[in-house]
Amino acid sequence: MSGGHDSGPDGRRAAEPASRHLSAELRPRRLRGIRRAVHTVLLVAGEAMSLGGPSVAELVVVRTETGAPVIRTGAGSLMEADELLRQIRADLDRLSVEEFLAEWGHLKA
């Protein structure tokens, strides 16, 4: 007979996935003036020489209720940013909030 809730193998109620409380998104880096010019030069030069360059975006994990950032980090190149976002979203669906923060909390800025 089912009790209408998810239970683990030991009979305890399974924790809610972190995705019910947190969400992840890529946000463009907001640079102004000389920082923007330097960033653009480094990005173009790095990509042209296949060395990579400065991060094109920030990956931000926020609390869905308040929008408050929990984690903020540079996301790398476009390909790296896409892969990082995919990994984090998969873990948000798979892990509890506590497990997710234990796994990814080192990225706090």
mmCIF file of N, CA and C in Angstrom:
data_model
loop_
_atom_site.group_PDB
_atom_site.id
_atom_site.type_symbol
_atom_site.label_atom_id
_atom_site.label_comp_id
_atom_site.label_asym_id
_atom_site.label_seq_id
_atom_site.Cartn_x
_atom_site.Cartn_y
_atom_site.Cartn_z
ATOM 1 N N MET A 1 0.844 -1.169 0.000
ATOM 2 C CA MET A 1 0.000 0.000 0.000
ATOM 3 C C MET A 1 0.888 1.231 0.000
ATOM 4 N N SER A 2 0.582 2.165 -0.858
ATOM 5 C CA SER A 2 1.381 3.374 -0.997
ATOM 6 C C SER A 2 0.850 4.472 -0.093
ATOM 7 N N GLY A 3 1.803 5.192 0.569
ATOM 8 C CA GLY A 3 1.418 6.279 1.454
ATOM 9 C C GLY A 3 1.383 7.621 0.740
ATOM 10 N N GLY A 4 1.679 7.644 -0.576
ATOM 11 C CA GLY A 4 1.600 8.887 -1.315
ATOM 12 C C GLY A 4 2.825 9.766 -1.181
ATOM 13 N N HIS A 5 3.915 9.210 -0.657
ATOM 14 C CA HIS A 5 5.146 9.971 -0.569
ATOM 15 C C HIS A 5 6.308 9.088 -0.944
ATOM 16 N N ASP A 6 7.379 9.699 -1.355
ATOM 17 C CA ASP A 6 8.576 8.963 -1.750
ATOM 18 C C ASP A 6 9.343 8.576 -0.504
ATOM 19 N N SER A 7 9.719 7.313 -0.440
ATOM 20 C CA SER A 7 10.525 6.848 0.674
ATOM 21 C C SER A 7 11.775 6.214 0.134
ATOM 22 N N GLY A 8 12.849 6.376 0.871
ATOM 23 C CA GLY A 8 14.091 5.733 0.496
ATOM 24 C C GLY A 8 14.068 4.277 0.897
ATOM 25 N N PRO A 9 15.134 3.530 0.587
ATOM 26 C CA PRO A 9 15.178 2.111 0.913
ATOM 27 C C PRO A 9 15.101 1.836 2.403
ATOM 28 N N ASP A 10 15.495 2.808 3.233
ATOM 29 C CA ASP A 10 15.444 2.601 4.682
ATOM 30 C C ASP A 10 14.105 3.031 5.273
ATOM 31 N N GLY A 11 13.146 3.434 4.414
ATOM 32 C CA GLY A 11 11.809 3.790 4.873
ATOM 33 C C GLY A 11 11.645 5.258 5.226
ATOM 34 N N ARG A 12 12.744 6.032 5.238
ATOM 35 C CA ARG A 12 12.632 7.467 5.538
ATOM 36 C C ARG A 12 12.110 8.214 4.320
ATOM 37 N N ARG A 13 11.424 9.314 4.582
ATOM 38 C CA ARG A 13 10.909 10.152 3.491
ATOM 39 C C ARG A 13 12.089 10.769 2.740
ATOM 40 N N ALA A 14 12.044 10.665 1.426
ATOM 41 C CA ALA A 14 13.105 11.232 0.592
ATOM 42 C C ALA A 14 13.041 12.758 0.634
ATOM 43 N N ALA A 15 14.199 13.398 0.619
ATOM 44 C CA ALA A 15 14.264 14.856 0.634
ATOM 45 C C ALA A 15 13.778 15.407 -0.701
ATOM 46 N N GLU A 16 13.198 16.602 -0.648
ATOM 47 C CA GLU A 16 12.772 17.276 -1.874
ATOM 48 C C GLU A 16 13.998 17.642 -2.696
ATOM 49 N N PRO A 17 13.851 17.615 -4.019
ATOM 50 C CA PRO A 17 14.990 18.046 -4.847
ATOM 51 C C PRO A 17 15.226 19.541 -4.667
ATOM 52 N N ALA A 18 16.479 19.927 -4.766
ATOM 53 C CA ALA A 18 16.858 21.334 -4.620
ATOM 54 C C ALA A 18 16.170 22.208 -5.653
ATOM 55 N N SER A 19 15.807 21.639 -6.809
ATOM 56 C CA SER A 19 15.163 22.420 -7.872
ATOM 57 C C SER A 19 13.809 22.985 -7.450
ATOM 58 N N ARG A 20 13.256 22.518 -6.350
ATOM 59 C CA ARG A 20 11.997 23.090 -5.849
ATOM 60 C C ARG A 20 12.240 24.395 -5.103
ATOM 61 N N HIS A 21 13.509 24.657 -4.757
ATOM 62 C CA HIS A 21 13.835 25.842 -3.970
ATOM 63 C C HIS A 21 14.894 26.738 -4.607
ATOM 64 N N LEU A 22 15.653 26.171 -5.551
ATOM 65 C CA LEU A 22 16.751 26.895 -6.185
ATOM 66 C C LEU A 22 16.646 26.767 -7.697
ATOM 67 N N SER A 23 17.130 27.779 -8.416
ATOM 68 C CA SER A 23 17.213 27.682 -9.869
ATOM 69 C C SER A 23 18.553 28.243 -10.317
ATOM 70 N N ALA A 24 19.005 27.804 -11.482
ATOM 71 C CA ALA A 24 20.299 28.236 -12.017
ATOM 72 C C ALA A 24 20.086 28.913 -13.355
ATOM 73 N N GLU A 25 20.886 29.947 -13.596
ATOM 74 C CA GLU A 25 20.794 30.667 -14.872
ATOM 75 C C GLU A 25 22.145 31.282 -15.201
ATOM 76 N N LEU A 26 22.319 31.554 -16.475
ATOM 77 C CA LEU A 26 23.500 32.283 -16.926
ATOM 78 C C LEU A 26 23.115 33.747 -17.069
ATOM 79 N N ARG A 27 23.979 34.615 -16.580
ATOM 80 C CA ARG A 27 23.755 36.056 -16.712
ATOM 81 C C ARG A 27 24.979 36.659 -17.378
ATOM 82 N N PRO A 28 24.754 37.558 -18.336
ATOM 83 C CA PRO A 28 25.920 38.191 -18.983
ATOM 84 C C PRO A 28 26.716 38.998 -17.966
ATOM 85 N N ARG A 29 28.013 39.003 -18.155
ATOM 86 C CA ARG A 29 28.866 39.826 -17.288
ATOM 87 C C ARG A 29 28.637 41.277 -17.638
ATOM 88 N N ARG A 30 28.479 42.100 -16.644
ATOM 89 C CA ARG A 30 28.241 43.530 -16.856
ATOM 90 C C ARG A 30 29.527 44.279 -16.548
ATOM 91 N N LEU A 31 30.237 44.587 -17.603
ATOM 92 C CA LEU A 31 31.488 45.326 -17.468
ATOM 93 C C LEU A 31 31.335 46.669 -18.141
ATOM 94 N N ARG A 32 32.016 47.663 -17.616
ATOM 95 C CA ARG A 32 31.931 49.002 -18.169
ATOM 96 C C ARG A 32 33.336 49.550 -18.406
ATOM 97 N N GLY A 33 33.412 50.496 -19.305
ATOM 98 C CA GLY A 33 34.644 51.235 -19.537
ATOM 99 C C GLY A 33 35.825 50.372 -19.916
ATOM 100 N N ILE A 34 36.948 50.635 -19.284
ATOM 101 C CA ILE A 34 38.197 49.964 -19.613
ATOM 102 C C ILE A 34 38.123 48.469 -19.319
ATOM 103 N N ARG A 35 37.424 48.076 -18.273
ATOM 104 C CA ARG A 35 37.283 46.641 -17.962
ATOM 105 C C ARG A 35 36.589 45.904 -19.103
ATOM 106 N N ARG A 36 35.598 46.549 -19.699
ATOM 107 C CA ARG A 36 34.878 45.934 -20.821
ATOM 108 C C ARG A 36 35.810 45.788 -22.028
ATOM 109 N N ALA A 37 36.589 46.834 -22.310
ATOM 110 C CA ALA A 37 37.512 46.796 -23.448
ATOM 111 C C ALA A 37 38.579 45.710 -23.245
ATOM 112 N N VAL A 38 39.153 45.645 -22.060
ATOM 113 C CA VAL A 38 40.174 44.625 -21.765
ATOM 114 C C VAL A 38 39.573 43.232 -21.872
ATOM 115 N N HIS A 39 38.379 43.051 -21.330
ATOM 116 C CA HIS A 39 37.697 41.756 -21.387
ATOM 117 C C HIS A 39 37.484 41.321 -22.833
ATOM 118 N N THR A 40 37.033 42.247 -23.675
ATOM 119 C CA THR A 40 36.781 41.937 -25.083
ATOM 120 C C THR A 40 38.064 41.542 -25.800
ATOM 121 N N VAL A 41 39.143 42.293 -25.579
ATOM 122 C CA VAL A 41 40.427 41.970 -26.206
ATOM 123 C C VAL A 41 40.908 40.593 -25.762
ATOM 124 N N LEU A 42 40.861 40.307 -24.468
ATOM 125 C CA LEU A 42 41.302 39.002 -23.971
ATOM 126 C C LEU A 42 40.435 37.873 -24.513
ATOM 127 N N LEU A 43 39.146 38.102 -24.613
ATOM 128 C CA LEU A 43 38.225 37.088 -25.125
ATOM 129 C C LEU A 43 38.535 36.769 -26.580
ATOM 130 N N VAL A 44 38.661 37.801 -27.408
ATOM 131 C CA VAL A 44 38.933 37.603 -28.832
ATOM 132 C C VAL A 44 40.301 36.947 -29.030
ATOM 133 N N ALA A 45 41.313 37.423 -28.322
ATOM 134 C CA ALA A 45 42.665 36.859 -28.461
ATOM 135 C C ALA A 45 42.705 35.413 -27.995
ATOM 136 N N GLY A 46 42.073 35.129 -26.886
ATOM 137 C CA GLY A 46 42.061 33.761 -26.363
ATOM 138 C C GLY A 46 41.354 32.794 -27.281
ATOM 139 N N GLU A 47 40.222 33.211 -27.804
ATOM 140 C CA GLU A 47 39.479 32.348 -28.715
ATOM 141 C C GLU A 47 40.240 32.156 -30.023
ATOM 142 N N ALA A 48 40.876 33.206 -30.538
ATOM 143 C CA ALA A 48 41.626 33.114 -31.794
ATOM 144 C C ALA A 48 42.799 32.158 -31.670
ATOM 145 N N MET A 49 43.412 32.094 -30.494
ATOM 146 C CA MET A 49 44.573 31.225 -30.294
ATOM 147 C C MET A 49 44.184 29.909 -29.616
ATOM 148 N N SER A 50 42.880 29.651 -29.511
ATOM 149 C CA SER A 50 42.358 28.432 -28.884
ATOM 150 C C SER A 50 42.858 28.247 -27.461
ATOM 151 N N LEU A 51 43.072 29.342 -26.771
ATOM 152 C CA LEU A 51 43.523 29.288 -25.386
ATOM 153 C C LEU A 51 42.390 29.538 -24.406
ATOM 154 N N GLY A 52 41.241 29.871 -24.925
ATOM 155 C CA GLY A 52 40.147 30.269 -24.057
ATOM 156 C C GLY A 52 40.335 31.715 -23.666
ATOM 157 N N GLY A 53 39.517 32.204 -22.838
ATOM 158 C CA GLY A 53 39.621 33.588 -22.426
ATOM 159 C C GLY A 53 38.833 33.788 -21.159
ATOM 160 N N PRO A 54 38.599 35.026 -20.807
ATOM 161 C CA PRO A 54 37.827 35.294 -19.592
ATOM 162 C C PRO A 54 36.385 34.811 -19.760
ATOM 163 N N SER A 55 35.731 34.635 -18.656
ATOM 164 C CA SER A 55 34.367 34.144 -18.657
ATOM 165 C C SER A 55 33.435 35.096 -19.396
ATOM 166 N N VAL A 56 32.554 34.523 -20.222
ATOM 167 C CA VAL A 56 31.597 35.321 -20.986
ATOM 168 C C VAL A 56 30.323 35.590 -20.195
ATOM 169 N N ALA A 57 30.116 34.838 -19.127
ATOM 170 C CA ALA A 57 28.899 34.977 -18.338
ATOM 171 C C ALA A 57 29.167 34.506 -16.914
ATOM 172 N N GLU A 58 28.234 34.823 -16.050
ATOM 173 C CA GLU A 58 28.262 34.309 -14.692
ATOM 174 C C GLU A 58 27.172 33.256 -14.564
ATOM 175 N N LEU A 59 27.470 32.205 -13.844
ATOM 176 C CA LEU A 59 26.443 31.238 -13.500
ATOM 177 C C LEU A 59 25.965 31.626 -12.110
ATOM 178 N N VAL A 60 24.657 31.818 -11.975
ATOM 179 C CA VAL A 60 24.084 32.241 -10.706
ATOM 180 C C VAL A 60 23.001 31.249 -10.302
ATOM 181 N N VAL A 61 23.105 30.764 -9.067
ATOM 182 C CA VAL A 61 22.056 29.928 -8.479
ATOM 183 C C VAL A 61 21.327 30.808 -7.476
ATOM 184 N N VAL A 62 20.010 30.908 -7.628
ATOM 185 C CA VAL A 62 19.213 31.797 -6.777
ATOM 186 C C VAL A 62 18.116 31.018 -6.059
ATOM 187 N N ARG A 63 17.690 31.578 -4.929
ATOM 188 C CA ARG A 63 16.512 31.050 -4.233
ATOM 189 C C ARG A 63 15.288 31.472 -5.044
ATOM 190 N N THR A 64 14.433 30.513 -5.381
ATOM 191 C CA THR A 64 13.287 30.827 -6.230
ATOM 192 C C THR A 64 12.292 31.756 -5.544
ATOM 193 N N GLU A 65 12.141 31.682 -4.239
ATOM 194 C CA GLU A 65 11.175 32.533 -3.536
ATOM 195 C C GLU A 65 11.596 33.991 -3.503
ATOM 196 N N THR A 66 12.893 34.247 -3.339
ATOM 197 C CA THR A 66 13.351 35.622 -3.126
ATOM 198 C C THR A 66 14.216 36.166 -4.256
ATOM 199 N N GLY A 67 14.766 35.288 -5.078
ATOM 200 C CA GLY A 67 15.697 35.719 -6.115
ATOM 201 C C GLY A 67 17.091 36.011 -5.581
ATOM 202 N N ALA A 68 17.308 35.756 -4.296
ATOM 203 C CA ALA A 68 18.612 36.026 -3.682
ATOM 204 C C ALA A 68 19.649 35.032 -4.189
ATOM 205 N N PRO A 69 20.810 35.522 -4.628
ATOM 206 C CA PRO A 69 21.861 34.613 -5.096
ATOM 207 C C PRO A 69 22.411 33.759 -3.956
ATOM 208 N N VAL A 70 22.607 32.490 -4.254
ATOM 209 C CA VAL A 70 23.207 31.550 -3.309
ATOM 210 C C VAL A 70 24.636 31.247 -3.767
ATOM 211 N N ILE A 71 24.799 31.119 -5.076
ATOM 212 C CA ILE A 71 26.098 30.845 -5.686
ATOM 213 C C ILE A 71 26.239 31.753 -6.896
ATOM 214 N N ARG A 72 27.424 32.304 -7.075
ATOM 215 C CA ARG A 72 27.717 33.132 -8.248
ATOM 216 C C ARG A 72 29.164 32.840 -8.634
ATOM 217 N N THR A 73 29.379 32.466 -9.897
ATOM 218 C CA THR A 73 30.726 32.158 -10.346
ATOM 219 C C THR A 73 30.866 32.424 -11.836
ATOM 220 N N GLY A 74 32.082 32.683 -12.278
ATOM 221 C CA GLY A 74 32.338 32.806 -13.709
ATOM 222 C C GLY A 74 32.019 31.483 -14.379
ATOM 223 N N ALA A 75 31.440 31.551 -15.561
ATOM 224 C CA ALA A 75 30.985 30.332 -16.233
ATOM 225 C C ALA A 75 31.920 29.867 -17.337
ATOM 226 N N GLY A 76 32.960 30.628 -17.647
ATOM 227 C CA GLY A 76 33.910 30.211 -18.668
ATOM 228 C C GLY A 76 33.451 30.560 -20.075
ATOM 229 N N SER A 77 33.994 29.819 -21.042
ATOM 230 C CA SER A 77 33.638 30.023 -22.445
ATOM 231 C C SER A 77 32.186 29.627 -22.678
ATOM 232 N N LEU A 78 31.689 29.886 -23.876
ATOM 233 C CA LEU A 78 30.302 29.509 -24.174
ATOM 234 C C LEU A 78 30.069 28.023 -23.976
ATOM 235 N N MET A 79 30.992 27.200 -24.444
ATOM 236 C CA MET A 79 30.833 25.744 -24.293
ATOM 237 C C MET A 79 30.926 25.340 -22.824
ATOM 238 N N GLU A 80 31.869 25.916 -22.094
ATOM 239 C CA GLU A 80 32.009 25.601 -20.672
ATOM 240 C C GLU A 80 30.784 26.054 -19.888
ATOM 241 N N ALA A 81 30.265 27.230 -20.226
ATOM 242 C CA ALA A 81 29.090 27.762 -19.543
ATOM 243 C C ALA A 81 27.886 26.846 -19.744
ATOM 244 N N ASP A 82 27.690 26.382 -20.962
ATOM 245 C CA ASP A 82 26.579 25.483 -21.263
ATOM 246 C C ASP A 82 26.707 24.176 -20.481
ATOM 247 N N GLU A 83 27.898 23.619 -20.435
ATOM 248 C CA GLU A 83 28.125 22.364 -19.711
ATOM 249 C C GLU A 83 27.947 22.552 -18.205
ATOM 250 N N LEU A 84 28.475 23.629 -17.658
ATOM 251 C CA LEU A 84 28.332 23.896 -16.226
ATOM 252 C C LEU A 84 26.870 24.068 -15.858
ATOM 253 N N LEU A 85 26.121 24.819 -16.664
ATOM 254 C CA LEU A 85 24.694 25.011 -16.399
ATOM 255 C C LEU A 85 23.952 23.682 -16.454
ATOM 256 N N ARG A 86 24.274 22.851 -17.432
ATOM 257 C CA ARG A 86 23.635 21.537 -17.551
ATOM 258 C C ARG A 86 23.917 20.674 -16.316
ATOM 259 N N GLN A 87 25.162 20.651 -15.865
ATOM 260 C CA GLN A 87 25.536 19.851 -14.687
ATOM 261 C C GLN A 87 24.817 20.345 -13.436
ATOM 262 N N ILE A 88 24.804 21.649 -13.258
ATOM 263 C CA ILE A 88 24.174 22.202 -12.055
ATOM 264 C C ILE A 88 22.674 21.956 -12.063
ATOM 265 N N ARG A 89 22.025 22.127 -13.203
ATOM 266 C CA ARG A 89 20.578 21.875 -13.264
ATOM 267 C C ARG A 89 20.263 20.399 -13.010
ATOM 268 N N ALA A 90 21.089 19.501 -13.504
ATOM 269 C CA ALA A 90 20.885 18.073 -13.241
ATOM 270 C C ALA A 90 21.008 17.789 -11.750
ATOM 271 N N ASP A 91 22.001 18.392 -11.108
ATOM 272 C CA ASP A 91 22.170 18.181 -9.667
ATOM 273 C C ASP A 91 21.062 18.835 -8.858
ATOM 274 N N LEU A 92 20.525 19.957 -9.316
ATOM 275 C CA LEU A 92 19.384 20.565 -8.627
ATOM 276 C C LEU A 92 18.183 19.620 -8.630
ATOM 277 N N ASP A 93 18.013 18.876 -9.723
ATOM 278 C CA ASP A 93 16.913 17.913 -9.810
ATOM 279 C C ASP A 93 17.179 16.649 -9.011
ATOM 280 N N ARG A 94 18.456 16.305 -8.820
ATOM 281 C CA ARG A 94 18.845 15.030 -8.215
ATOM 282 C C ARG A 94 19.104 15.111 -6.712
ATOM 283 N N LEU A 95 19.623 16.243 -6.252
ATOM 284 C CA LEU A 95 20.074 16.371 -4.871
ATOM 285 C C LEU A 95 19.127 17.229 -4.037
ATOM 286 N N SER A 96 19.177 17.045 -2.711
ATOM 287 C CA SER A 96 18.469 17.945 -1.806
ATOM 288 C C SER A 96 19.243 19.261 -1.751
ATOM 289 N N VAL A 97 18.650 20.286 -1.166
ATOM 290 C CA VAL A 97 19.337 21.573 -1.034
ATOM 291 C C VAL A 97 20.647 21.389 -0.276
ATOM 292 N N GLU A 98 20.611 20.647 0.814
ATOM 293 C CA GLU A 98 21.808 20.441 1.623
ATOM 294 C C GLU A 98 22.894 19.713 0.833
ATOM 295 N N GLU A 99 22.498 18.670 0.100
ATOM 296 C CA GLU A 99 23.466 17.925 -0.712
ATOM 297 C C GLU A 99 24.025 18.796 -1.839
ATOM 298 N N PHE A 100 23.146 19.588 -2.460
ATOM 299 C CA PHE A 100 23.587 20.455 -3.549
ATOM 300 C C PHE A 100 24.612 21.471 -3.041
ATOM 301 N N LEU A 101 24.327 22.117 -1.916
ATOM 302 C CA LEU A 101 25.257 23.112 -1.374
ATOM 303 C C LEU A 101 26.566 22.473 -0.925
ATOM 304 N N ALA A 102 26.503 21.241 -0.436
ATOM 305 C CA ALA A 102 27.737 20.546 -0.066
ATOM 306 C C ALA A 102 28.580 20.262 -1.308
ATOM 307 N N GLU A 103 27.922 19.967 -2.424
ATOM 308 C CA GLU A 103 28.615 19.645 -3.672
ATOM 309 C C GLU A 103 29.142 20.890 -4.387
ATOM 310 N N TRP A 104 28.343 21.946 -4.443
ATOM 311 C CA TRP A 104 28.660 23.111 -5.263
ATOM 312 C C TRP A 104 28.957 24.370 -4.454
ATOM 313 N N GLY A 105 28.812 24.342 -3.151
ATOM 314 C CA GLY A 105 28.965 25.523 -2.312
ATOM 315 C C GLY A 105 30.327 26.191 -2.401
ATOM 316 N N HIS A 106 31.336 25.468 -2.832
ATOM 317 C CA HIS A 106 32.678 26.055 -2.969
ATOM 318 C C HIS A 106 32.725 27.149 -4.040
ATOM 319 N N LEU A 107 31.693 27.241 -4.872
ATOM 320 C CA LEU A 107 31.642 28.257 -5.924
ATOM 321 C C LEU A 107 31.098 29.593 -5.445
ATOM 322 N N LYS A 108 30.737 29.675 -4.160
ATOM 323 C CA LYS A 108 30.184 30.928 -3.635
ATOM 324 C C LYS A 108 31.141 32.069 -3.876
ATOM 325 N N ALA A 109 30.578 33.206 -4.242
ATOM 326 C CA ALA A 109 31.437 34.374 -4.490
ATOM 327 C C ALA A 109 31.157 35.461 -3.497
#
